[in-house]
Short mmCIF file of C-alpha atoms in Angstrom, two decimals:
data_model
loop_
_atom_site.label_atom_id
_atom_site.label_comp_id
_atom_site.label_asym_id
_atom_site.label_seq_id
_atom_site.Cartn_x
_atom_site.Cartn_y
_atom_site.Cartn_z
CA UNK A 858 33.20 19.84 55.41
CA UNK A 859 34.77 17.33 53.02
CA UNK A 860 32.27 14.67 54.07
CA UNK A 861 29.39 17.02 53.60
CA UNK A 862 30.46 17.94 50.12
CA UNK A 863 30.73 14.23 49.18
CA UNK A 864 27.27 13.63 50.61
CA UNK A 865 25.74 16.39 48.59
CA UNK A 866 27.45 15.16 45.42
CA UNK A 867 26.17 11.66 46.10
CA UNK A 868 22.66 12.84 46.71
CA UNK A 869 22.80 14.97 43.55
CA UNK A 870 23.70 11.99 41.37
CA UNK A 871 21.13 9.86 43.14
CA UNK A 872 18.51 12.50 42.55
CA UNK A 873 19.58 12.68 38.91
CA UNK A 874 19.29 8.89 38.63
CA UNK A 875 15.84 8.88 40.18
CA UNK A 876 14.78 11.71 37.87
CA UNK A 877 15.96 9.73 34.88
CA UNK A 878 13.91 6.75 35.97
CA UNK A 879 10.82 8.89 36.46
CA UNK A 880 11.31 10.35 32.97
CA UNK A 881 11.78 6.89 31.44
CA UNK A 882 8.67 5.55 33.14
CA UNK A 883 6.70 8.61 31.97
CA UNK A 884 7.85 8.20 28.35
CA UNK A 885 7.16 4.46 28.39
CA UNK A 886 3.77 5.10 29.96
CA UNK A 887 2.85 7.66 27.32
CA UNK A 888 3.95 5.33 24.50
CA UNK A 889 1.97 2.51 26.05
CA UNK A 890 -1.13 4.65 26.43
CA UNK A 891 -0.82 6.01 22.88
CA UNK A 892 -0.70 2.47 21.47
CA UNK A 893 -3.79 1.44 23.35
CA UNK A 894 -6.50 2.68 21.00
CA UNK A 895 -6.29 2.35 17.23
CA UNK A 896 -8.77 2.87 14.41
CA UNK A 897 -9.76 0.68 11.48
CA UNK A 898 -8.48 2.52 8.39
CA UNK A 899 -10.02 0.35 5.66
CA UNK A 900 -13.67 0.19 4.53
CA UNK A 901 -14.26 -3.10 6.33
CA UNK A 902 -11.84 -5.45 8.00
CA UNK A 903 -12.43 -9.02 9.08
CA UNK A 904 -11.82 -9.61 12.76
CA UNK A 905 -10.19 -13.07 12.77
CA UNK A 906 -10.47 -15.88 15.29
CA UNK A 907 -6.72 -16.59 15.02
CA UNK A 908 -3.65 -14.69 13.76
CA UNK A 909 -3.58 -16.15 10.24
CA UNK A 910 -4.81 -15.17 6.78
CA UNK A 911 -6.97 -18.26 6.95
CA UNK A 912 -8.38 -17.41 10.40
CA UNK A 913 -12.19 -17.50 10.42
CA UNK A 914 -14.14 -14.22 10.57
CA UNK A 915 -15.53 -13.32 14.01
CA UNK A 916 -17.19 -10.14 12.75
CA UNK A 917 -16.60 -7.32 10.29
CA UNK A 918 -15.30 -3.97 11.53
CA UNK A 919 -16.09 -0.77 9.65
CA UNK A 920 -13.83 2.19 8.88
CA UNK A 921 -13.32 4.39 11.91
CA UNK A 922 -14.11 1.68 14.50
CA UNK A 923 -11.89 2.18 17.53
CA UNK A 924 -10.31 -0.88 19.05
CA UNK A 925 -8.23 -1.49 22.17
CA UNK A 926 -4.91 -3.07 21.29
CA UNK A 927 -3.55 -6.03 23.20
CA UNK A 928 -0.76 -8.47 22.32
CA UNK A 929 0.89 -8.87 18.91
CA UNK A 930 1.93 -11.90 16.93
CA UNK A 931 3.97 -10.99 13.85
CA UNK A 932 1.79 -8.64 11.78
CA UNK A 933 -1.35 -9.63 13.70
CA UNK A 934 -2.72 -7.51 16.52
CA UNK A 935 -5.10 -8.83 19.18
CA UNK A 936 -7.87 -6.27 19.69
CA UNK A 937 -11.05 -5.67 21.64
CA UNK A 938 -13.86 -3.91 19.79
CA UNK A 939 -16.36 -1.35 21.13
CA UNK A 940 -18.89 -4.07 21.92
CA UNK A 941 -16.34 -6.24 23.64
CA UNK A 942 -15.67 -8.49 20.62
CA UNK A 943 -12.15 -9.89 20.61
CA UNK A 944 -10.02 -11.27 17.81
CA UNK A 945 -7.11 -10.52 15.51
CA UNK A 946 -6.72 -7.72 12.96
CA UNK A 947 -3.84 -7.38 10.51
CA UNK A 948 -1.66 -4.34 11.23
CA UNK A 949 -2.30 -2.98 7.71
CA UNK A 950 -5.94 -2.42 8.70
CA UNK A 951 -5.05 -0.20 11.66
CA UNK A 952 -4.09 3.44 12.13
CA UNK A 953 -2.98 5.32 15.21
CA UNK A 954 -5.03 8.32 14.03
CA UNK A 955 -8.59 8.84 15.13
CA UNK A 956 -10.70 8.51 11.99
CA UNK A 957 -14.23 9.58 11.23
CA UNK A 958 -16.59 8.23 8.61
CA UNK A 959 -16.08 8.73 4.87
CA UNK A 960 -19.02 7.70 2.79
CA UNK A 961 -22.76 8.11 2.55
CA UNK A 962 -23.20 4.44 3.37
CA UNK A 963 -21.18 4.90 6.52
CA UNK A 964 -23.41 7.82 7.49
CA UNK A 965 -26.53 5.76 7.11
CA UNK A 966 -24.97 3.02 9.20
CA UNK A 967 -23.64 5.17 12.01
CA UNK A 968 -25.56 8.42 11.92
CA UNK A 969 -22.34 10.44 11.74
CA UNK A 970 -22.88 14.11 10.92
CA UNK A 971 -21.95 15.54 7.54
CA UNK A 972 -19.26 17.61 9.27
CA UNK A 973 -17.52 14.49 10.54
CA UNK A 974 -17.64 12.94 7.07
CA UNK A 975 -16.14 15.98 5.37
CA UNK A 976 -13.35 16.10 7.94
CA UNK A 977 -12.53 12.45 7.42
CA UNK A 978 -12.26 12.73 3.67
CA UNK A 979 -9.87 15.67 3.62
CA UNK A 980 -7.56 15.39 0.64
CA UNK A 981 -8.10 13.21 -2.41
CA UNK A 982 -11.67 12.24 -1.65
CA UNK A 983 -15.06 11.60 -3.18
CA UNK A 984 -15.56 15.32 -3.84
CA UNK A 985 -12.28 15.46 -5.79
CA UNK A 986 -13.19 12.30 -7.75
CA UNK A 987 -16.61 13.73 -8.68
CA UNK A 988 -14.98 16.90 -9.94
CA UNK A 989 -12.34 14.90 -11.87
CA UNK A 990 -15.09 12.77 -13.45
CA UNK A 991 -16.92 15.91 -14.58
CA UNK A 992 -13.78 16.96 -16.43
CA UNK A 993 -13.03 13.47 -17.84
CA UNK A 994 -16.31 11.98 -18.95
CA UNK A 995 -14.75 9.24 -21.09
CA UNK A 996 -13.31 7.42 -18.07
CA UNK A 997 -14.88 4.05 -17.21
CA UNK A 998 -15.85 4.26 -13.53
CA UNK A 999 -18.77 1.87 -14.09
CA UNK A 1000 -16.43 -1.07 -14.54
CA UNK A 1001 -14.40 0.06 -11.52
CA UNK A 1002 -17.59 -0.01 -9.40
CA UNK A 1003 -18.42 -3.45 -10.78
CA UNK A 1004 -14.90 -4.74 -9.98
CA UNK A 1005 -15.26 -3.66 -6.36
CA UNK A 1006 -18.39 -5.75 -5.93
CA UNK A 1007 -16.53 -9.07 -6.26
CA UNK A 1008 -15.40 -9.93 -2.74
CA UNK A 1009 -13.94 -13.26 -1.63
CA UNK A 1010 -14.30 -13.90 2.10
CA UNK A 1011 -11.58 -15.64 4.15
CA UNK A 1012 -13.91 -18.65 4.39
CA UNK A 1013 -14.34 -18.77 0.60
CA UNK A 1014 -10.58 -18.42 0.18
CA UNK A 1015 -9.92 -21.35 2.51
CA UNK A 1016 -12.51 -23.48 0.70
CA UNK A 1017 -11.03 -22.52 -2.69
CA UNK A 1018 -7.53 -23.58 -1.61
CA UNK A 1019 -8.80 -26.85 -0.13
CA UNK A 1020 -10.77 -27.69 -3.29
CA UNK A 1021 -7.65 -27.17 -5.41
CA UNK A 1022 -5.45 -29.10 -2.94
CA UNK A 1023 -3.32 -26.02 -2.36
CA UNK A 1024 -1.72 -26.50 1.04
CA UNK A 1025 -0.66 -23.30 2.83
CA UNK A 1026 2.70 -23.19 4.60
CA UNK A 1027 2.70 -24.52 8.17
CA UNK A 1028 0.90 -22.12 10.51
CA UNK A 1029 -0.22 -19.80 7.72
CA UNK A 1030 0.48 -16.16 8.17
CA UNK B 1255 11.80 26.49 48.62
CA UNK B 1256 14.31 25.24 46.06
CA UNK B 1257 14.55 26.96 42.70
CA UNK B 1258 13.87 24.68 39.73
CA UNK B 1259 16.01 26.64 37.29
CA UNK B 1260 19.41 26.53 38.95
CA UNK B 1261 22.36 27.88 36.90
CA UNK B 1262 23.65 24.41 35.82
CA UNK B 1263 20.17 23.42 34.74
CA UNK B 1264 19.80 26.58 32.69
CA UNK B 1265 23.13 25.82 30.99
CA UNK B 1266 21.99 22.29 30.09
CA UNK B 1267 18.61 23.50 28.89
CA UNK B 1268 20.15 26.16 26.66
CA UNK B 1269 22.71 23.69 25.29
CA UNK B 1270 20.03 21.09 24.48
CA UNK B 1271 17.84 23.68 22.76
CA UNK B 1272 20.80 24.95 20.74
CA UNK B 1273 21.81 21.46 19.59
CA UNK B 1274 18.23 20.57 18.61
CA UNK B 1275 17.68 23.85 16.75
CA UNK B 1276 20.96 23.58 14.84
CA UNK B 1277 20.21 19.96 13.88
CA UNK B 1278 16.81 20.97 12.47
CA UNK B 1279 18.35 23.97 10.68
CA UNK B 1280 21.10 21.79 9.22
CA UNK B 1281 18.69 19.12 7.94
CA UNK B 1282 16.36 21.70 6.40
CA UNK B 1283 19.27 23.61 4.98
CA UNK B 1284 20.78 20.57 3.28
CA UNK B 1285 17.52 19.79 1.52
CA UNK B 1286 16.82 23.35 0.38
CA UNK B 1287 20.40 24.01 -0.76
CA UNK B 1288 20.37 20.74 -2.70
CA UNK B 1289 17.00 21.66 -4.21
CA UNK B 1290 18.25 25.12 -5.13
CA UNK B 1291 21.27 23.53 -6.83
CA UNK B 1292 19.21 21.06 -8.87
CA UNK B 1293 16.76 23.87 -9.81
CA UNK B 1294 19.70 25.98 -10.98
CA UNK B 1295 21.14 23.04 -12.96
CA UNK B 1296 17.74 22.54 -14.56
CA UNK B 1297 17.41 26.24 -15.40
CA UNK B 1298 20.82 26.31 -17.09
CA UNK B 1299 19.95 23.20 -19.10
CA UNK B 1300 22.52 20.98 -17.41
CA UNK B 1301 19.86 18.46 -16.42
CA UNK B 1302 16.35 17.74 -17.72
CA UNK B 1303 13.16 18.34 -15.78
CA UNK B 1304 12.78 14.61 -15.19
CA UNK B 1305 16.32 14.37 -13.87
CA UNK B 1306 15.72 17.34 -11.57
CA UNK B 1307 12.49 15.73 -10.43
CA UNK B 1308 14.21 12.46 -9.60
CA UNK B 1309 16.99 14.30 -7.80
CA UNK B 1310 14.37 16.17 -5.78
CA UNK B 1311 12.76 12.86 -5.05
CA UNK B 1312 16.05 11.61 -3.66
CA UNK B 1313 16.44 14.72 -1.55
CA UNK B 1314 12.87 14.47 -0.38
CA UNK B 1315 13.25 10.79 0.44
CA UNK B 1316 13.42 11.86 4.06
CA UNK B 1317 9.85 13.26 3.71
CA UNK B 1318 8.50 10.09 2.09
CA UNK B 1319 5.62 12.22 0.83
CA UNK B 1320 3.82 9.36 -0.92
CA UNK B 1321 3.88 7.45 2.36
CA UNK B 1322 1.86 10.31 3.83
CA UNK B 1323 -1.12 9.41 1.65
CA UNK B 1324 -3.80 7.65 3.66
CA UNK B 1325 -5.40 4.40 2.44
CA UNK B 1326 -8.52 6.45 1.57
CA UNK B 1327 -6.52 8.81 -0.67
CA UNK B 1328 -4.66 5.87 -2.23
CA UNK B 1329 -8.07 4.29 -2.93
CA UNK B 1330 -9.38 7.32 -4.81
CA UNK B 1331 -6.17 7.63 -6.85
CA UNK B 1332 -6.34 3.91 -7.72
CA UNK B 1333 -9.98 4.15 -8.84
CA UNK B 1334 -9.22 6.96 -11.26
CA UNK B 1335 -6.06 5.27 -12.59
CA UNK B 1336 -8.10 2.11 -13.28
CA UNK B 1337 -10.93 4.11 -14.90
CA UNK B 1338 -8.28 5.69 -17.16
CA UNK B 1339 -6.79 2.30 -18.11
CA UNK B 1340 -10.27 0.90 -18.77
CA UNK B 1341 -10.99 3.73 -21.20
CA UNK B 1342 -8.08 2.38 -23.32
CA UNK B 1343 -9.05 -1.32 -23.15
CA UNK B 1344 -12.23 -3.40 -23.50
CA UNK B 1345 -13.07 -5.72 -20.64
CA UNK B 1346 -13.38 -9.47 -21.07
CA UNK B 1347 -16.59 -10.14 -19.21
CA UNK B 1348 -16.81 -13.88 -18.69
CA UNK B 1349 -18.27 -14.14 -15.18
CA UNK B 1350 -16.76 -17.54 -14.41
CA UNK B 1351 -13.25 -16.52 -15.49
CA UNK B 1352 -13.33 -13.22 -13.60
CA UNK B 1353 -14.67 -14.93 -10.48
CA UNK B 1354 -11.85 -17.51 -10.72
CA UNK B 1355 -9.30 -14.71 -11.14
CA UNK B 1356 -10.61 -13.05 -7.97
CA UNK B 1357 -10.63 -16.31 -6.01
CA UNK B 1358 -6.94 -16.79 -6.74
CA UNK B 1359 -5.96 -13.12 -6.53
CA UNK B 1360 -7.83 -12.12 -3.39
CA UNK B 1361 -6.62 -15.27 -1.61
CA UNK B 1362 -3.02 -14.41 -2.53
CA UNK B 1363 -3.52 -10.82 -1.34
CA UNK B 1364 -4.76 -12.06 2.04
CA UNK B 1365 -1.41 -13.81 2.51
CA UNK B 1366 0.64 -10.73 1.56
CA UNK B 1367 2.28 -8.32 3.98
CA UNK B 1368 -0.43 -5.81 3.10
CA UNK B 1369 -3.70 -7.73 2.99
CA UNK B 1370 -5.79 -4.70 3.95
CA UNK B 1371 -6.20 -1.73 1.65
CA UNK B 1372 -9.17 0.64 1.91
CA UNK B 1373 -11.23 -0.88 -0.91
CA UNK B 1374 -9.56 -4.30 -1.07
CA UNK B 1375 -7.99 -6.18 -4.01
CA UNK B 1376 -10.10 -6.75 -7.13
CA UNK B 1377 -9.15 -8.34 -10.46
CA UNK B 1378 -10.57 -7.92 -13.96
CA UNK B 1379 -9.66 -9.34 -17.37
CA UNK B 1380 -9.15 -6.98 -20.30
CA UNK B 1381 -9.54 -8.17 -23.88
CA UNK B 1382 -6.27 -7.81 -25.78
CA UNK B 1383 -3.61 -10.10 -27.21
CA UNK B 1384 -0.95 -7.85 -25.67
CA UNK B 1385 0.94 -9.55 -22.85
CA UNK B 1386 0.07 -7.03 -20.16
CA UNK B 1387 -1.10 -6.47 -16.58
CA UNK B 1388 -1.63 -3.33 -14.51
CA UNK B 1389 -1.80 -2.82 -10.77
CA UNK B 1390 -3.31 0.47 -9.62
CA UNK B 1391 -2.67 1.82 -6.11
CA UNK B 1392 -4.98 0.29 -3.53
CA UNK B 1393 -5.35 -3.07 -5.28
CA UNK B 1394 -7.37 -2.73 -8.51
CA UNK B 1395 -5.60 -5.09 -10.93
CA UNK B 1396 -6.18 -5.63 -14.67
CA UNK B 1397 -4.89 -8.72 -16.51
CA UNK B 1398 -4.93 -9.06 -20.31
CA UNK B 1399 -6.32 -12.14 -22.02
CA UNK B 1400 -2.92 -12.31 -23.77
CA UNK B 1401 -1.28 -12.70 -20.36
CA UNK B 1402 -3.86 -15.31 -19.30
CA UNK B 1403 -3.19 -17.28 -22.50
CA UNK B 1404 0.48 -17.77 -21.72
CA UNK B 1405 -0.27 -19.40 -18.36
CA UNK B 1406 -0.42 -23.22 -18.56
CA UNK B 1407 -1.53 -23.81 -14.97
CA UNK B 1408 -3.29 -22.21 -11.99
CA UNK B 1409 0.11 -21.89 -10.31
CA UNK B 1410 1.49 -19.85 -13.21
CA UNK B 1411 -1.60 -17.62 -13.21
CA UNK B 1412 -1.15 -17.24 -9.44
CA UNK B 1413 2.47 -16.15 -10.09
CA UNK B 1414 1.26 -13.41 -12.48
CA UNK B 1415 -1.29 -12.14 -9.95
CA UNK B 1416 1.19 -12.34 -7.05
CA UNK B 1417 3.64 -10.15 -9.01
CA UNK B 1418 0.94 -7.50 -9.52
CA UNK B 1419 -0.02 -7.70 -5.83
CA UNK B 1420 3.68 -7.09 -5.14
CA UNK B 1421 3.41 -3.71 -6.85
CA UNK B 1422 0.47 -2.77 -4.57
CA UNK B 1423 2.21 -4.02 -1.43
CA UNK B 1424 5.32 -1.98 -2.33
CA UNK B 1425 3.17 1.08 -3.21
CA UNK B 1426 5.05 1.27 -6.50
CA UNK B 1427 2.24 3.16 -8.24
CA UNK B 1428 2.24 5.92 -5.65
CA UNK B 1429 6.02 6.26 -6.04
CA UNK B 1430 5.43 7.21 -9.69
CA UNK B 1431 3.62 10.40 -8.64
CA UNK B 1432 5.93 13.38 -9.00
CA UNK B 1433 6.58 14.89 -5.59
CA UNK B 1434 5.56 18.38 -6.74
CA UNK B 1435 1.90 17.23 -7.04
CA UNK B 1436 1.88 15.88 -3.52
CA UNK B 1437 3.61 18.85 -1.94
CA UNK B 1438 1.16 21.15 -3.72
CA UNK B 1439 -1.81 19.13 -2.47
CA UNK B 1440 -0.40 18.88 1.03
CA UNK B 1441 0.09 22.66 1.11
CA UNK B 1442 -3.61 23.16 0.35
CA UNK B 1443 -4.54 20.64 2.99
CA UNK B 1444 -2.27 22.34 5.48
CA UNK B 1445 -3.89 25.73 5.01
CA UNK B 1446 -7.42 24.53 4.44
CA UNK B 1447 -9.50 25.09 7.52
CA UNK B 1448 -12.93 24.80 5.93
CA UNK B 1449 -14.55 21.39 6.06
CA UNK B 1450 -15.38 21.32 2.39
CA UNK B 1451 -13.04 22.56 -0.29
CA UNK B 1452 -14.33 25.40 -2.33
CA UNK B 1453 -13.34 27.46 -5.34
CA UNK B 1454 -9.65 27.73 -6.13
CA UNK B 1455 -8.49 25.21 -3.53
CA UNK B 1456 -10.71 22.48 -4.94
CA UNK B 1457 -9.63 23.40 -8.48
CA UNK B 1458 -5.95 23.09 -7.53
CA UNK B 1459 -6.54 19.86 -5.63
CA UNK B 1460 -8.38 18.30 -8.60
CA UNK B 1461 -5.52 19.43 -10.85
CA UNK B 1462 -2.91 17.81 -8.56
CA UNK B 1463 -5.06 14.69 -8.39
CA UNK B 1464 -5.37 14.53 -12.19
CA UNK B 1465 -1.64 15.05 -12.68
CA UNK B 1466 -0.87 12.31 -10.15
CA UNK B 1467 -3.24 9.94 -11.97
CA UNK B 1468 -1.47 10.80 -15.25
CA UNK B 1469 1.97 10.18 -13.69
CA UNK B 1470 0.86 6.68 -12.72
CA UNK B 1471 -0.96 5.77 -15.95
CA UNK B 1472 1.97 6.88 -18.10
CA UNK B 1473 4.29 4.76 -15.95
CA UNK B 1474 1.98 1.76 -16.32
CA UNK B 1475 1.39 2.21 -20.05
CA UNK B 1476 4.60 3.68 -21.39
CA UNK B 1477 7.64 3.95 -19.13
CA UNK B 1478 7.32 0.99 -16.79
CA UNK B 1479 8.79 0.76 -13.30
CA UNK B 1480 12.51 0.57 -12.63
CA UNK B 1481 14.21 -2.80 -12.81
CA UNK B 1482 14.64 -2.64 -9.02
CA UNK B 1483 10.89 -2.30 -8.39
CA UNK B 1484 10.12 -5.14 -10.83
CA UNK B 1485 12.58 -7.38 -9.02
CA UNK B 1486 11.02 -6.37 -5.70
CA UNK B 1487 7.57 -7.34 -7.04
CA UNK B 1488 8.98 -10.73 -8.13
CA UNK B 1489 10.47 -11.34 -4.67
CA UNK B 1490 7.19 -10.40 -2.96
CA UNK B 1491 5.40 -12.77 -5.38
CA UNK B 1492 7.68 -15.67 -4.39
CA UNK B 1493 7.01 -15.03 -0.69
CA UNK B 1494 3.25 -14.94 -1.22
CA UNK B 1495 3.23 -18.09 -3.39
CA UNK B 1496 5.20 -19.96 -0.71
CA UNK B 1497 2.82 -18.87 2.06
CA UNK B 1498 -0.30 -19.86 0.14
CA UNK B 1499 1.14 -23.17 -1.04
CA UNK B 1500 1.46 -22.53 -4.78
CA UNK B 1501 4.66 -23.54 -6.57
CA UNK B 1502 7.03 -20.50 -6.56
CA UNK B 1503 8.87 -22.08 -9.53
CA UNK B 1504 5.73 -21.37 -11.56
CA UNK B 1505 6.93 -17.74 -11.74
CA UNK B 1506 10.03 -18.97 -13.52
CA UNK B 1507 8.17 -21.25 -15.96
CA UNK B 1508 5.63 -18.49 -16.71
CA UNK B 1509 8.50 -16.08 -17.46
CA UNK B 1510 10.13 -18.67 -19.76
CA UNK B 1511 6.90 -18.86 -21.78
CA UNK B 1512 6.71 -15.05 -21.82
CA UNK B 1513 10.25 -14.91 -23.16
CA UNK B 1514 9.16 -17.09 -26.09
CA UNK B 1515 6.09 -15.02 -26.88
CA UNK B 1516 7.17 -11.40 -26.31
CA UNK B 1517 7.96 -9.59 -29.53
CA UNK B 1518 10.96 -7.28 -29.36
CA UNK B 1519 9.72 -3.71 -29.57
CA UNK B 1520 6.12 -4.88 -29.16
CA UNK B 1521 3.51 -3.39 -26.82
CA UNK B 1522 2.88 -4.26 -23.18
CA UNK B 1523 5.50 -6.03 -21.09
CA UNK B 1524 8.02 -5.99 -23.96
CA UNK B 1525 8.12 -2.25 -23.47
CA UNK B 1526 7.53 -1.74 -19.76
CA UNK B 1527 9.31 -4.67 -18.11
CA UNK B 1528 12.86 -6.01 -17.93
CA UNK B 1529 13.43 -8.98 -20.28
CA UNK B 1530 11.87 -12.17 -18.80
CA UNK B 1531 15.24 -13.98 -19.06
CA UNK B 1532 16.80 -11.31 -16.80
CA UNK B 1533 13.95 -11.66 -14.32
CA UNK B 1534 14.47 -15.45 -14.31
CA UNK B 1535 18.16 -14.96 -13.51
CA UNK B 1536 17.29 -12.57 -10.67
CA UNK B 1537 14.78 -14.91 -8.99
CA UNK B 1538 16.73 -18.16 -9.42
CA UNK B 1539 18.65 -17.89 -6.09
CA UNK B 1540 15.31 -17.70 -4.23
CA UNK B 1541 14.09 -20.90 -5.92
CA UNK B 1542 17.11 -23.12 -5.40
CA UNK B 1543 16.41 -26.18 -3.26
CA UNK B 1544 12.61 -25.90 -3.43
CA UNK B 1545 10.89 -29.24 -4.10
CA UNK B 1546 9.31 -29.92 -7.48
CA UNK B 1547 5.53 -29.82 -7.28
CA UNK B 1548 3.12 -31.74 -9.47
CA UNK B 1549 -0.13 -29.91 -10.13
CA UNK B 1550 -3.01 -32.07 -8.75
CA UNK B 1551 -5.53 -33.18 -11.38
CA UNK B 1552 -8.42 -31.37 -9.68
CA UNK B 1553 -6.55 -28.04 -9.78
CA UNK B 1554 -5.58 -28.49 -13.39
CA UNK B 1555 -9.16 -29.29 -14.34
CA UNK B 1556 -10.65 -26.21 -12.70
CA UNK B 1557 -8.03 -24.04 -14.39
CA UNK B 1558 -8.98 -25.48 -17.78
CA UNK B 1559 -12.71 -25.07 -17.06
CA UNK B 1560 -12.39 -21.47 -15.89
CA UNK B 1561 -10.03 -20.22 -18.57
CA UNK B 1562 -11.46 -22.05 -21.57
CA UNK B 1563 -12.29 -19.57 -24.32
CA UNK B 1564 -14.69 -20.46 -27.13
#
């Protein structure tokens, strides 16, 4: 009787231990799966050939593009795009949320429905800005639009630094 | 067949649920009791509205409401803040100078801890002798010609831009929005099931948006950020300058020139920023031991060419 009781206690703790492992594996598995797909959360992001701010551009990725996440190096994340393109994106360009399109331009490019666009822009969005502009006609949005048109590419940045003999820290960032 | 819910298991389950529920209740209770107390203190005139607001902000720190804004929302706030600032200042529209400003600024931003914002970083000169610069959420940055004039080298100009980028990286502008605007907006978003806002919801949302934009512009124009946030922006600037290869000591020499030129009680940085000499003292430990850099001739020449004003 004594032996039996010890046996059952042993098997109970063993079962508990096994259960704990199963739970841990499940949690880890879920976390791993959740981190697998991320979305580009900026208008366009440059997919880089190497994990550095001076890494050359492989291709541009638009807002809402879903990428499969691989390894990480500091703030840089190795990703695979929907067409199989691979490269590095900075973590600040990525969101764990699934994002839809936001602007008219994006619609034209992707053929997303107007419903998807409205959903994506929930909150302070283009509709709110338009309304705000109606109420504040003296604000200078024209210059803001003009400012946004000046874009320096990573390649132009690298050339600019080289021309000025500015030497980035070893390995870049 | 074995029962899943044996008595010991039920006991554990109930205990776990009770502990979780009481923890949630306790956390929520602390915040609401503290809020009630500050509201009461405000009502009885013991503290001002601003003080109550900042206390609430402390209490709500656990929510980090401004952190809940997406890059898209930050982008729209930043656009309107910049449009507001631009209605108070004329732009200085020399194409070469503005291009040069963006080459330096956007390159620095790429090397920051937050290179990607929804609309990206963009820089524009404004025409005024005031020593001033403004960074709106999302990365729209305005630099005064008065600020440009006090820079002797590209490295010093880079230091000015890196400091402003520091404010964007640290989301300092968004922190200036009073929490009440965000909680109001988030409440609408929480209840809003329609895909497009209509009627009263849109009206309230636009009002919250406008108030948030005002909170930020008045901080940029009148009140300035706290000393702590300014020091944080300086530290971020030093990190960025090091990564890109500019001389971090240029921040110190630029501040020394600013100290000479700022008029006590004058507009711009004299009003909204800690004294340059105090900022120099704060950054000095981070600059000790760094090698002296000599600006190459080619870099000096392009700075002169791009910033020359007839």
